[in-house]
Amino acid sequence: MDKEISKAVINRLPRYYRYLGELMENKVERISSGDLSKIMRVTASQIRQDLNHFGGFGQQGYGYNVAYLYTEIGRILGLDVVHPMIIVGAGNLGQALANYGDFEKRGFKLVGIFDVNPVLAGITVRGIEIRMVQDLPDFLKSSPVDIAILTLPKNKAAQMADLLVENGIKAIWNFAHLDLDTPEYVIVENVHLSESLMTLSYKLGEYKKSHCGDE
Amino acid sequence: MDKEISKAVINRLPRYYRYLGELMENKVERISSGDLSKIMRVTASQIRQDLNHFGGFGQQGYGYNVAYLYTEIGRILGLDVVHPMIIVGAGNLGQALANYGDFEKRGFKLVGIFDVNPVLAGITVRGIEIRMVQDLPDFLKSSPVDIAILTLPKNKAAQMADLLVENGIKAIWNFAHLDLDTPEYVIVENVHLSESLMTLSYKLGEYKKSHCGDE
DNA sequence: TAGATTGTTAATCGATTAACAATC
DNA sequence: TAGATTGTTAATCGATTAACAATC
């Protein structure tokens, strides 16, 4: 059953899901890979190839049923299941993520917020009280948590990742600016914002070089 | 001079930069591609290949001078130049990014914050007053801005991108959950947080399948 | 000089695209 | 049935890795 699907394919799945959601909002019932390819600006071949990793969702001569495909991709992405999450690091970014309600719609349910800074203790964000990390081990014993969102500064993130793993966390959404050194079974998804911004900066430099006659 | 460097290489550059910065902090003066490959968990071949796209930074028999390579990569990434930025969308995420001081260290200087919500008018974030988007065209006429950070909700982001482009913005760091439809010369770097989280969710599902005997 | 390590070419691997037979 | 469009195999393209001659 397992053919080991490549990272490139997985990364495209949420984008398909987003576009299918939009098609549904626009009451589009069916779509061919050709039409979808025009909207998404990828090749029809890639769409068919990608989807077929997971099964034949389409029908020759007809195309794909939008609602059906949307549901199926949602299921593949695990959006049909509730994922309890905690945020570790209740700074600006942690609080911003806590306040972002859209995650909940997709089954990502925030169940706890933790920080190391006593000043934050007891403050409530979106109805959830900020706890101290000392309480984390006990909390994890009594509440199932699928995903830990790590929004602590770099210098505290490494040891916190260790603590999370020791206490049974299997998946970390890492916003700290370092690569976590976790056991291979732990799933880490990095969001390195500063690296994204540097990539943008690089392209800007290329653009300016080509448009201002420099070099 | 231009051999069109692939996106994969560009995306790795900031990571090299980060590791070299850490080596400098640890007073490491020189490093070989072999040693760096062990630390970064990539092949030495890839490191040499990547760096050689931009010139010969190393020396046979010696390796690479850490400080020199760090500076050079910084220059390639455009970190030796100040990039004035504005934030458009002063919600939780916009304010969190505004408060993140590390960008400034790398030359990314926040010069303005804008929103459409009058309630936010006049509130100051990190010394910068939130302005209304009506003032945006005038602001851009009088102040040079390299990068616009778009942290508005999806339904307002598309038209705001148009407005930004009309007023001369050439680069957008897009946090809105949609693909912007901008002219080809505009540089767009997307940070689709919900898609990153879905990817994590997918992997979690795979993990659970393989460990809980399901399917 | 001898040893180390780069820069660079060649080989491999994987991902994308094209093509088309199967079939709705 | 005829036309459309998928599922899937084959061809192409690009990126990664290996190898090694050049050279510090």
PDB file of C-alpha atoms in Angstrom, chain A residues 1 5 7 10-11 14-15 17-19 22 41 54 76-79 83 85 92-93 96-97 99-100 102-103 106 108 146-147 154 170-173 175 177-179 181 185 187-204 207-208 215, chain B residues 1 5 7 10-11 14-15 17-19 22 41 54 76-79 83 85 92-93 96-97 99-100 102-103 106 108 146-147 154 170-173 175 177-179 181 185 187-204 207-208 215:
ATOM      1  CA  MET A   1       0.000   0.000   0.000  1.00  0.00           C
ATOM      2  CA  ILE A   5       4.948   9.736  -1.352  1.00  0.00           C
ATOM      3  CA  LYS A   7       7.585  15.671   0.091  1.00  0.00           C
ATOM      4  CA  ILE A  10       2.529  16.423   0.128  1.00  0.00           C
ATOM      5  CA  ASN A  11       3.373  20.108   0.083  1.00  0.00           C
ATOM      6  CA  PRO A  14      -2.977  21.824   0.954  1.00  0.00           C
ATOM      7  CA  ARG A  15      -2.966  24.086  -2.081  1.00  0.00           C
ATOM      8  CA  TYR A  17      -7.461  21.686  -0.916  1.00  0.00           C
ATOM      9  CA  ARG A  18      -7.609  25.469  -0.830  1.00  0.00           C
ATOM     10  CA  TYR A  19      -8.550  25.791  -4.477  1.00  0.00           C
ATOM     11  CA  GLU A  22     -12.927  28.006  -3.356  1.00  0.00           C
ATOM     12  CA  ARG A  41      -1.097  27.510 -12.885  1.00  0.00           C
ATOM     13  CA  PHE A  54      -3.712   8.465  -3.305  1.00  0.00           C
ATOM     14  CA  ILE A  76      -5.675  12.531   3.467  1.00  0.00           C
ATOM     15  CA  LEU A  77      -4.440  15.643   5.262  1.00  0.00           C
ATOM     16  CA  GLY A  78      -6.031  14.470   8.493  1.00  0.00           C
ATOM     17  CA  LEU A  79      -8.495  17.349   8.649  1.00  0.00           C
ATOM     18  CA  HIS A  83      -5.869  17.641  16.667  1.00  0.00           C
ATOM     19  CA  MET A  85      -2.568  21.531  20.211  1.00  0.00           C
ATOM     20  CA  ASN A  92       3.663  38.095  20.369  1.00  0.00           C
ATOM     21  CA  LEU A  93       3.772  35.323  17.837  1.00  0.00           C
ATOM     22  CA  ALA A  96      -1.127  35.824  17.468  1.00  0.00           C
ATOM     23  CA  LEU A  97      -1.363  32.143  16.579  1.00  0.00           C
ATOM     24  CA  ASN A  99      -5.933  34.240  18.366  1.00  0.00           C
ATOM     25  CA  TYR A 100      -6.090  32.892  14.880  1.00  0.00           C
ATOM     26  CA  ASP A 102      -9.242  29.544  11.375  1.00  0.00           C
ATOM     27  CA  PHE A 103      -7.152  26.666  12.651  1.00  0.00           C
ATOM     28  CA  ARG A 106      -9.897  22.613  10.324  1.00  0.00           C
ATOM     29  CA  PHE A 108      -6.753  22.130  15.101  1.00  0.00           C
ATOM     30  CA  ASP A 146      -1.094  15.957  19.163  1.00  0.00           C
ATOM     31  CA  ILE A 147       0.912  19.033  18.255  1.00  0.00           C
ATOM     32  CA  LYS A 154      15.958  30.387  19.991  1.00  0.00           C
ATOM     33  CA  LYS A 170       5.211  13.484  18.683  1.00  0.00           C
ATOM     34  CA  ALA A 171       4.830  16.535  16.476  1.00  0.00           C
ATOM     35  CA  ILE A 172       6.279  20.035  16.779  1.00  0.00           C
ATOM     36  CA  TRP A 173       5.410  23.060  14.684  1.00  0.00           C
ATOM     37  CA  PHE A 175       8.821  28.713  14.796  1.00  0.00           C
ATOM     38  CA  HIS A 177      15.134  29.969  14.460  1.00  0.00           C
ATOM     39  CA  LEU A 178      17.019  26.748  14.819  1.00  0.00           C
ATOM     40  CA  ASP A 179      16.852  23.158  13.682  1.00  0.00           C
ATOM     41  CA  ASP A 181      17.578  17.948  17.371  1.00  0.00           C
ATOM     42  CA  TYR A 185      10.177   9.529  15.101  1.00  0.00           C
ATOM     43  CA  ILE A 187       7.649  15.084  13.307  1.00  0.00           C
ATOM     44  CA  VAL A 188       8.985  18.605  13.022  1.00  0.00           C
ATOM     45  CA  GLU A 189       7.588  21.169  10.635  1.00  0.00           C
ATOM     46  CA  ASN A 190       9.644  24.325  10.547  1.00  0.00           C
ATOM     47  CA  VAL A 191       8.437  27.836   9.872  1.00  0.00           C
ATOM     48  CA  HIS A 192      11.597  29.868   9.590  1.00  0.00           C
ATOM     49  CA  LEU A 193      10.211  33.335   9.010  1.00  0.00           C
ATOM     50  CA  SER A 194      13.544  35.101   8.862  1.00  0.00           C
ATOM     51  CA  GLU A 195      14.745  32.689   6.188  1.00  0.00           C
ATOM     52  CA  SER A 196      11.652  33.344   4.140  1.00  0.00           C
ATOM     53  CA  LEU A 197      12.314  37.070   4.409  1.00  0.00           C
ATOM     54  CA  MET A 198      15.944  36.599   3.357  1.00  0.00           C
ATOM     55  CA  THR A 199      14.847  34.701   0.274  1.00  0.00           C
ATOM     56  CA  LEU A 200      12.622  37.640  -0.581  1.00  0.00           C
ATOM     57  CA  SER A 201      15.527  39.989  -0.003  1.00  0.00           C
ATOM     58  CA  TYR A 202      17.706  37.957  -2.360  1.00  0.00           C
ATOM     59  CA  LYS A 203      15.152  38.198  -5.141  1.00  0.00           C
ATOM     60  CA  LEU A 204      14.806  41.918  -4.549  1.00  0.00           C
ATOM     61  CA  TYR A 207      15.581  42.526  -9.434  1.00  0.00           C
ATOM     62  CA  LYS A 208      17.406  45.736  -8.609  1.00  0.00           C
ATOM     63  CA  GLU A 215      26.822  44.977 -12.265  1.00  0.00           C
TER      64      GLU A 215
ATOM     65  CA  MET B   1      27.302  36.342 -15.509  1.00  0.00           C
ATOM     66  CA  ILE B   5      20.285  29.963  -9.919  1.00  0.00           C
ATOM     67  CA  LYS B   7      15.050  28.183  -6.233  1.00  0.00           C
ATOM     68  CA  ILE B  10      18.394  30.153  -2.910  1.00  0.00           C
ATOM     69  CA  ASN B  11      16.228  28.575  -0.248  1.00  0.00           C
ATOM     70  CA  PRO B  14      19.673  31.503   4.614  1.00  0.00           C
ATOM     71  CA  ARG B  15      20.300  28.221   6.374  1.00  0.00           C
ATOM     72  CA  TYR B  17      23.999  31.885   6.777  1.00  0.00           C
ATOM     73  CA  ARG B  18      22.455  30.842  10.070  1.00  0.00           C
ATOM     74  CA  TYR B  19      24.928  28.040  10.672  1.00  0.00           C
ATOM     75  CA  GLU B  22      26.576  30.171  14.925  1.00  0.00           C
ATOM     76  CA  ARG B  41      23.204  17.182   7.780  1.00  0.00           C
ATOM     77  CA  PHE B  54      28.207  32.432  -6.524  1.00  0.00           C
ATOM     78  CA  ILE B  76      24.290  37.732  -1.694  1.00  0.00           C
ATOM     79  CA  LEU B  77      21.117  37.736   0.371  1.00  0.00           C
ATOM     80  CA  GLY B  78      21.071  41.514   0.371  1.00  0.00           C
ATOM     81  CA  LEU B  79      21.552  41.800   4.123  1.00  0.00           C
ATOM     82  CA  HIS B  83      15.249  47.356   3.370  1.00  0.00           C
ATOM     83  CA  MET B  85       9.289  47.702   5.086  1.00  0.00           C
ATOM     84  CA  ASN B  92      -2.455  39.945  15.801  1.00  0.00           C
ATOM     85  CA  LEU B  93      -0.001  38.616  13.267  1.00  0.00           C
ATOM     86  CA  ALA B  96       3.560  40.267  16.279  1.00  0.00           C
ATOM     87  CA  LEU B  97       5.788  40.764  13.263  1.00  0.00           C
ATOM     88  CA  ASN B  99       7.303  43.577  17.532  1.00  0.00           C
ATOM     89  CA  TYR B 100       9.849  41.109  16.296  1.00  0.00           C
ATOM     90  CA  ASP B 102      15.437  40.557  14.969  1.00  0.00           C
ATOM     91  CA  PHE B 103      14.458  41.657  11.480  1.00  0.00           C
ATOM     92  CA  ARG B 106      19.430  42.150   9.393  1.00  0.00           C
ATOM     93  CA  PHE B 108      14.813  44.993   7.560  1.00  0.00           C
ATOM     94  CA  ASP B 146      11.159  47.954  -0.472  1.00  0.00           C
ATOM     95  CA  ILE B 147       8.861  45.373   1.028  1.00  0.00           C
ATOM     96  CA  LYS B 154      -7.952  36.794   2.722  1.00  0.00           C
ATOM     97  CA  LYS B 170       7.861  45.645  -5.925  1.00  0.00           C
ATOM     98  CA  ALA B 171       8.000  42.969  -3.249  1.00  0.00           C
ATOM     99  CA  ILE B 172       5.288  41.495  -1.041  1.00  0.00           C
ATOM    100  CA  TRP B 173       5.740  39.132   1.870  1.00  0.00           C
ATOM    101  CA  PHE B 175       0.752  35.965   4.861  1.00  0.00           C
ATOM    102  CA  HIS B 177      -4.224  32.596   2.538  1.00  0.00           C
ATOM    103  CA  LEU B 178      -4.422  33.118  -1.157  1.00  0.00           C
ATOM    104  CA  ASP B 179      -2.152  33.358  -4.166  1.00  0.00           C
ATOM    105  CA  ASP B 181      -2.408  37.827  -8.794  1.00  0.00           C
ATOM    106  CA  TYR B 185       7.824  41.736 -12.084  1.00  0.00           C
ATOM    107  CA  ILE B 187       8.232  39.534  -6.141  1.00  0.00           C
ATOM    108  CA  VAL B 188       5.912  37.604  -3.873  1.00  0.00           C
ATOM    109  CA  GLU B 189       7.094  35.370  -1.081  1.00  0.00           C
ATOM    110  CA  ASN B 190       4.284  33.411   0.498  1.00  0.00           C
ATOM    111  CA  VAL B 191       4.026  32.244   4.082  1.00  0.00           C
ATOM    112  CA  HIS B 192       0.995  30.011   4.108  1.00  0.00           C
ATOM    113  CA  LEU B 193       0.834  29.012   7.743  1.00  0.00           C
ATOM    114  CA  SER B 194      -2.289  26.919   7.460  1.00  0.00           C
ATOM    115  CA  GLU B 195      -0.706  24.906   4.657  1.00  0.00           C
ATOM    116  CA  SER B 196       2.349  24.268   6.754  1.00  0.00           C
ATOM    117  CA  LEU B 197       0.126  23.038   9.566  1.00  0.00           C
ATOM    118  CA  MET B 198      -1.776  20.757   7.189  1.00  0.00           C
ATOM    119  CA  THR B 199       1.478  19.209   6.026  1.00  0.00           C
ATOM    120  CA  LEU B 200       2.305  18.503   9.651  1.00  0.00           C
ATOM    121  CA  SER B 201      -1.138  17.012  10.114  1.00  0.00           C
ATOM    122  CA  TYR B 202      -0.589  14.717   7.132  1.00  0.00           C
ATOM    123  CA  LYS B 203       2.650  13.397   8.557  1.00  0.00           C
ATOM    124  CA  LEU B 204       0.981  12.867  11.904  1.00  0.00           C
ATOM    125  CA  TYR B 207       2.749   8.222  11.779  1.00  0.00           C
ATOM    126  CA  LYS B 208      -0.397   7.127  13.546  1.00  0.00           C
ATOM    127  CA  GLU B 215      -4.947   0.150   7.722  1.00  0.00           C
TER     128      GLU B 215
END
